[in-house]
Coordinates of C-alpha atoms and ligand atoms in Angstrom, one line a residue:
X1 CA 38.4 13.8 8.7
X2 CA 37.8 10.3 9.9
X3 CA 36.6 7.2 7.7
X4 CA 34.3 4.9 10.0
X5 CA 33.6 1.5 9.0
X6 CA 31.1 0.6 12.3
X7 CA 28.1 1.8 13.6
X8 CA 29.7 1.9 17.3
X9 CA 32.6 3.6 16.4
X10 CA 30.4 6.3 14.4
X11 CA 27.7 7.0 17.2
X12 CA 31.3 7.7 19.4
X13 CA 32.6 10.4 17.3
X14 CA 28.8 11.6 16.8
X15 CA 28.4 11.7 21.0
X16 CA 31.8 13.9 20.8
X17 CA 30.7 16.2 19.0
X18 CA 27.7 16.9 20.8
X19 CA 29.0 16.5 23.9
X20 CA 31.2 19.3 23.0
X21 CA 28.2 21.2 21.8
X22 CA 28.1 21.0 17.8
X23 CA 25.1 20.5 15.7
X24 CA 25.5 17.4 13.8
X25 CA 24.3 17.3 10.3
X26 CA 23.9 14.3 8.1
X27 CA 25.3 13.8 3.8
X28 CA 23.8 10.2 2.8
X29 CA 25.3 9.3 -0.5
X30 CA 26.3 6.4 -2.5
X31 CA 29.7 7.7 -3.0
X32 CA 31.2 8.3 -6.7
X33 CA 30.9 12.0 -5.4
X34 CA 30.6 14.6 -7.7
X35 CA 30.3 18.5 -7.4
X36 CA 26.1 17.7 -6.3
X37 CA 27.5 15.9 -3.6
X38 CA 30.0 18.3 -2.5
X39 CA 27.2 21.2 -2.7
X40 CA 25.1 19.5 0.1
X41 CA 28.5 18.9 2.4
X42 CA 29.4 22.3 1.8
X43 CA 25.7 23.4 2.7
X44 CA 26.2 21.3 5.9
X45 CA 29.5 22.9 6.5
X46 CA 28.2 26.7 6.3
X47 CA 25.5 25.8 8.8
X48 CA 28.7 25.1 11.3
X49 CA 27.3 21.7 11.4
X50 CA 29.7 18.2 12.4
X51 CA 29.5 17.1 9.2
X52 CA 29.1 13.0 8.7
X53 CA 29.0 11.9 5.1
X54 CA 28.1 8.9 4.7
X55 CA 28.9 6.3 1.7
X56 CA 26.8 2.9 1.3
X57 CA 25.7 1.3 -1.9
X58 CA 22.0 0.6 -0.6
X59 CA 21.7 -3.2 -2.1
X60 CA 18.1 -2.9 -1.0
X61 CA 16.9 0.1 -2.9
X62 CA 18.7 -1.8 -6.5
X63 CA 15.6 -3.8 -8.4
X64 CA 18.8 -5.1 -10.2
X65 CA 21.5 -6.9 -9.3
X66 CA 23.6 -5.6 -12.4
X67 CA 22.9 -2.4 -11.8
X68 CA 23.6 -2.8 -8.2
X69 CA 27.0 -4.1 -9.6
X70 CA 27.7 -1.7 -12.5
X71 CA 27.8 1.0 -9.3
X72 CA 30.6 3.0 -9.5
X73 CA 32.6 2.7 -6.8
X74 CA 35.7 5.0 -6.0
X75 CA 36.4 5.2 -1.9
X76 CA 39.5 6.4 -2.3
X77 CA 38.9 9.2 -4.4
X78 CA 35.5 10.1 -2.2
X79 CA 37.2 10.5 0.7
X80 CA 39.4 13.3 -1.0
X81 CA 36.5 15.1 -2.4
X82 CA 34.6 14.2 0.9
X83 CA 37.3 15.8 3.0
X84 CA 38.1 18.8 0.7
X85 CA 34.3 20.1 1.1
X86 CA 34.2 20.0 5.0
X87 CA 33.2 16.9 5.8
X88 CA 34.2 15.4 9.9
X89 CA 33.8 11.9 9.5
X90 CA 32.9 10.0 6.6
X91 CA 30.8 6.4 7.6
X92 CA 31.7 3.9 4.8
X93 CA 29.9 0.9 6.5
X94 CA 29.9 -3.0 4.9
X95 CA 26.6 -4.0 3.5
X96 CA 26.7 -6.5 7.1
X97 CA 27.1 -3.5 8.9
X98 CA 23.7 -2.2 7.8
X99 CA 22.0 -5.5 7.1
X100 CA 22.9 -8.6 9.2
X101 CA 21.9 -12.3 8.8
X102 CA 18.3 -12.1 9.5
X103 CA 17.4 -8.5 8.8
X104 CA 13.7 -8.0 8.2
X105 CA 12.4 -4.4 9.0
X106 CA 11.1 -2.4 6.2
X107 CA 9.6 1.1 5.9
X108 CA 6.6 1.6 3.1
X109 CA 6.0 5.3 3.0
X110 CA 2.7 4.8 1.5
X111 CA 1.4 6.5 -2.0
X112 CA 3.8 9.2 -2.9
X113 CA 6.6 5.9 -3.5
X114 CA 4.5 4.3 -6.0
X115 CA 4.4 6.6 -9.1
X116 CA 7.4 7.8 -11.4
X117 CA 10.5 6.1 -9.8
X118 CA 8.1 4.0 -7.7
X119 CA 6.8 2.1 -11.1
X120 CA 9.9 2.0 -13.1
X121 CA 12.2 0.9 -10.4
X122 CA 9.6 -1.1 -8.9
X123 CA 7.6 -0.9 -4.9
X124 CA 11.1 -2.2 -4.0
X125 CA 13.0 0.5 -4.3
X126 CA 11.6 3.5 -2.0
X127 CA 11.2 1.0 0.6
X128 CA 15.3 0.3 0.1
X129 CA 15.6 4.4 0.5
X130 CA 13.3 5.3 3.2
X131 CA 14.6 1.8 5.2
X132 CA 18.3 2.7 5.0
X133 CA 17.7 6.8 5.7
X134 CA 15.7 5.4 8.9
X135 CA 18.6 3.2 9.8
X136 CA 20.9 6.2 8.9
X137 CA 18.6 8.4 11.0
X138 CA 18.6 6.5 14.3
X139 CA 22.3 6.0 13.6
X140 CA 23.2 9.4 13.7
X141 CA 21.1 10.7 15.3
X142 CA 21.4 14.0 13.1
X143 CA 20.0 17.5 14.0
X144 CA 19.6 18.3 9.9
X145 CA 20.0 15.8 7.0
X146 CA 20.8 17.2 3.4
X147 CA 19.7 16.0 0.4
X148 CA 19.2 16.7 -3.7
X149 CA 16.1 18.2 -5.5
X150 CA 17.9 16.4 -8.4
X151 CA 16.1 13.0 -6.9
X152 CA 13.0 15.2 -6.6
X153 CA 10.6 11.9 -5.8
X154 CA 13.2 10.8 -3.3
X155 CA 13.1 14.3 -1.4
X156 CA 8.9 13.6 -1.0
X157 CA 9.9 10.2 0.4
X158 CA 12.2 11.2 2.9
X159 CA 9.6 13.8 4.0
X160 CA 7.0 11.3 4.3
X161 CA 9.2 9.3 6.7
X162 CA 10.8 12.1 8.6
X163 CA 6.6 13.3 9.2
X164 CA 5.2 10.1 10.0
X165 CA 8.0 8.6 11.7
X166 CA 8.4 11.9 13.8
X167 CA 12.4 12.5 13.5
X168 CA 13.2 15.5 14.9
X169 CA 15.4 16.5 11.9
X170 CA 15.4 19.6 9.6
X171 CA 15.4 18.5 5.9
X172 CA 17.8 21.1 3.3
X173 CA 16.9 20.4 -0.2
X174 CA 19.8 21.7 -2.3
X175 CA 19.1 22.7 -5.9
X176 CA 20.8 20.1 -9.0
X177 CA 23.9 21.5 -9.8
X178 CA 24.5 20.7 -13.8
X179 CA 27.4 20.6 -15.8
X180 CA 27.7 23.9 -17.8
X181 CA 26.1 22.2 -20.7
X182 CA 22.9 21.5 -18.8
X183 CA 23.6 18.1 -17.8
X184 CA 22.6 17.4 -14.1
X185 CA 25.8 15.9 -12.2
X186 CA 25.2 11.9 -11.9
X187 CA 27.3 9.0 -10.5
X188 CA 26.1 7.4 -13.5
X189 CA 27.2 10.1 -15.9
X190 CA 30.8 8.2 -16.0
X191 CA 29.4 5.1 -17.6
X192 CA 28.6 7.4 -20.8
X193 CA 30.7 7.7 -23.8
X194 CA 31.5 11.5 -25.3
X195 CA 28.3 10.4 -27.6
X196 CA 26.2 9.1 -24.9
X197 CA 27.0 12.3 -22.9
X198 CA 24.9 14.4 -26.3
X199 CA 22.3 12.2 -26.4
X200 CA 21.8 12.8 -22.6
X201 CA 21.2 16.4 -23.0
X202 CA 17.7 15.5 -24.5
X203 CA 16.8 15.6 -20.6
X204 CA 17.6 18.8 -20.0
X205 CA 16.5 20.4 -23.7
X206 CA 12.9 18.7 -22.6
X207 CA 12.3 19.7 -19.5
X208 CA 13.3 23.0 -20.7
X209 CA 11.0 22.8 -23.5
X210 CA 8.3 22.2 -21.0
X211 CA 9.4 25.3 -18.9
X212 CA 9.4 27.5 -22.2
X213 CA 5.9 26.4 -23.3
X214 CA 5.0 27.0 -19.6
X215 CA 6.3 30.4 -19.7
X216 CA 5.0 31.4 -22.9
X217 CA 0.9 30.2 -21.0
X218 CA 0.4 26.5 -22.0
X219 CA -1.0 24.7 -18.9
X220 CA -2.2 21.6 -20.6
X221 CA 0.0 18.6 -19.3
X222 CA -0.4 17.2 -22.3
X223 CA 0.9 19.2 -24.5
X224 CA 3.4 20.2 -22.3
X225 CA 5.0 16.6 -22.4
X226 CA 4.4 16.5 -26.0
X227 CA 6.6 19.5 -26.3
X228 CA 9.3 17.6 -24.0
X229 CA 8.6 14.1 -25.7
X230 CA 9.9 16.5 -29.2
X231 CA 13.1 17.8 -27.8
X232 CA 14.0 13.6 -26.5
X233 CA 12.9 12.6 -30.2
X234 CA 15.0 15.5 -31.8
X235 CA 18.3 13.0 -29.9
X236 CA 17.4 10.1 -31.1
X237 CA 15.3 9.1 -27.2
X238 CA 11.7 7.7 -28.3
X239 CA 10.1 4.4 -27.4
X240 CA 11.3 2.0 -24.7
X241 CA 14.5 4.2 -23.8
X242 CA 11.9 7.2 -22.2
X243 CA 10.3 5.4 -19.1
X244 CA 8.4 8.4 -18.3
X245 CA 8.5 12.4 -19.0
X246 CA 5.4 13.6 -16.6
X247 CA 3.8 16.4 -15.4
X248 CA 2.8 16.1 -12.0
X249 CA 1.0 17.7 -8.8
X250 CA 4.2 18.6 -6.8
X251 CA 2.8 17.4 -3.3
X252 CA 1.1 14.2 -4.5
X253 CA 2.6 13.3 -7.7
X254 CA -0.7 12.7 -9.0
X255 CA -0.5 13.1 -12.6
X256 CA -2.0 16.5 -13.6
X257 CA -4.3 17.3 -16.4
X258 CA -3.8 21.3 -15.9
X259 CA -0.9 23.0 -14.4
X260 CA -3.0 24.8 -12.0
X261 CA -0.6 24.6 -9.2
X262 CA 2.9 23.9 -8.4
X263 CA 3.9 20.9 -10.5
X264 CA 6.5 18.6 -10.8
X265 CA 7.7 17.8 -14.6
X266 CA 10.0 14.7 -14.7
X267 CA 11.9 12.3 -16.7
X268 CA 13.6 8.8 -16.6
X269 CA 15.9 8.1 -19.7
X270 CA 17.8 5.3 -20.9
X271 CA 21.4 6.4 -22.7
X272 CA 23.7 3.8 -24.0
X273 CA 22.4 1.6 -20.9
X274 CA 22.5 4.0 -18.2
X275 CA 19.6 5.5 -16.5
X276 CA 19.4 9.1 -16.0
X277 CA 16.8 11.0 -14.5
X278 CA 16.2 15.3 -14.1
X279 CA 13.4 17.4 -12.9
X280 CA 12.6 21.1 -12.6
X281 CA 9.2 22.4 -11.1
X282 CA 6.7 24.2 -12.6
X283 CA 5.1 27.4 -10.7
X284 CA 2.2 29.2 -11.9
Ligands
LIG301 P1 23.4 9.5 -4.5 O1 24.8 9.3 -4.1 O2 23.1 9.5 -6.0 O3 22.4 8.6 -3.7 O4 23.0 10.9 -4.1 C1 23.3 11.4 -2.8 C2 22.6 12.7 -2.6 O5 23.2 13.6 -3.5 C3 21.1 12.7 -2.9 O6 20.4 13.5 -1.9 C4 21.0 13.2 -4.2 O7 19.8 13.9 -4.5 C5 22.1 14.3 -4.2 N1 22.6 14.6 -5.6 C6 22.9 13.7 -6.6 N2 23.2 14.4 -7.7 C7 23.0 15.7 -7.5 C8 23.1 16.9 -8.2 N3 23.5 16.8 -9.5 N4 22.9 18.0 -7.6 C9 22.5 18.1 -6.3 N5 22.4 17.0 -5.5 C10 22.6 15.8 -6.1

């Protein structure tokens, strides 16, 4: 495996491998990997993809600067995890690699950005994420580009842009890979305490609340969320610390009254300072 700092040097070792016939298939992460991570390289690796990873703390998809700088960041260790699951060359750019003095293109993908994430985190951050996927896009140049259902809204984003913006690139949605206790794998997850990591399981234990109730016939949103909004409460979670716990239309995002059709149910929680979010869908 190679580590690439610069965009020229990367778009060489991408024009190799193509020239000498590969498909090339794109990772973007943040680094701090993690077994999620690892499950889309090694997803992009079974295709018999060249795999480029790449690692870059997005500074325009942060609403704030401390969490921006509370980031975890671990290269070294990446690029052993990163290597270990198949990946060719991993692009670890500068932030003036991707953004130079002067920088002013941004891409608004429209509706689907502003609910959920898009009104906690602000309008600022899905512009940040569907601005540096372009960039990453035209970069690479990839023929597929994986990515987690775990940031469900994120997937819709990315689908927006790859639509409207006509990239010729398949889109693999890999499913959350969770920790045997239910706990979906974050970057985050290491700024918890052994306490913090308990009280985090309310996200799972709600959103499997919701599916239970689903299960057993309930369709009303709202007492589906009341269900979930009891299993948070039940660890302590209530008030200011759940941003949102939602059931939503799974193409749109539009809030649903009745889970009628495919829906999305999911929740943004703050534990001991650190924000966490999950998501499983609902299909009747
Ligand atoms: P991040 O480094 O958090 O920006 O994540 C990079 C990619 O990994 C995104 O497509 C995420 O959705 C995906 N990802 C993060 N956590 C998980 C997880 N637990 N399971 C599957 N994919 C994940």
């Amino acid at each position: 495996m190679q580590v690439v700092q610069s965009i020229s040097e990367l778009r060489q070792r991408v024009a190799d491998a193509r020239g000498a016939g590969h498909r090339i298939a794109l990772v973007p992460t943040m680094g701090a990997l993690h077994d999620g991570h690892v499950s889309l390289i090694r997803a992009a690796r079974q295709e018999r993809a060249f795999v480029v990873v790449s690692l870059f703390v997005n500074p325009t998809q942060f609403n704030e600067a401390r969490d921006l700088a509370a980031y975890p960041r671990d290269e070294a260790r990446d690029a052993e995890l990163a290597e270990a699951a198949g990946c060719d060359v991993l692009f670890a750019p500068p932030a003036a690699e991707m953004y130079s003095t002067g920088f002013g293109t941004f891409i608004d993908v429209g509706p689907i950005a502003l609910p959920l994430e898009g009104e906690s985190r602000g309008p600022l951050h899905f512009r940040g994420v569907a601005t540096v996927v372009a960039k990453l896009f035209n970069i690479v140049q990839p023929d597929a580009a994986y990515f987690g259902q775990k940031d469900a809204q994120q997937t819709l984003v990315i689908r927006q842009l790859v639509r409207d913006l006509n990239f010729p690139i398949d889109l693999h949605i890999e499913p959350t890979v969770r920790e045997p206790s239910g706990l979906a794998l974050s970057s985050r997850n290491r700024r918890l305490s052994d306490a913090g990591r308990e009280k985090a399981l309310g996200l799972i234990e709600a959103l499997r609340a919701i599916e239970e109730r689903f299960d057993a016939g309930e369709r009303e949103a709202q007492v589906l969320e009341a269900a979930g909004r009891a299993a948070l409460a039940a660890r302590d979670l209530a008030g200011k610390d759940v941003e949102y716990l939602t059931v939503s239309d799974y193409e749109t995002l539009a809030r649903l009254r009745r889970v009628d059709t495919r829906a999305l149910v999911s929740t943004a929680v703050t534990v001991e300072g650190v924000r966490l979010i999950d998501n499983v869908v609902l299909t009747p």
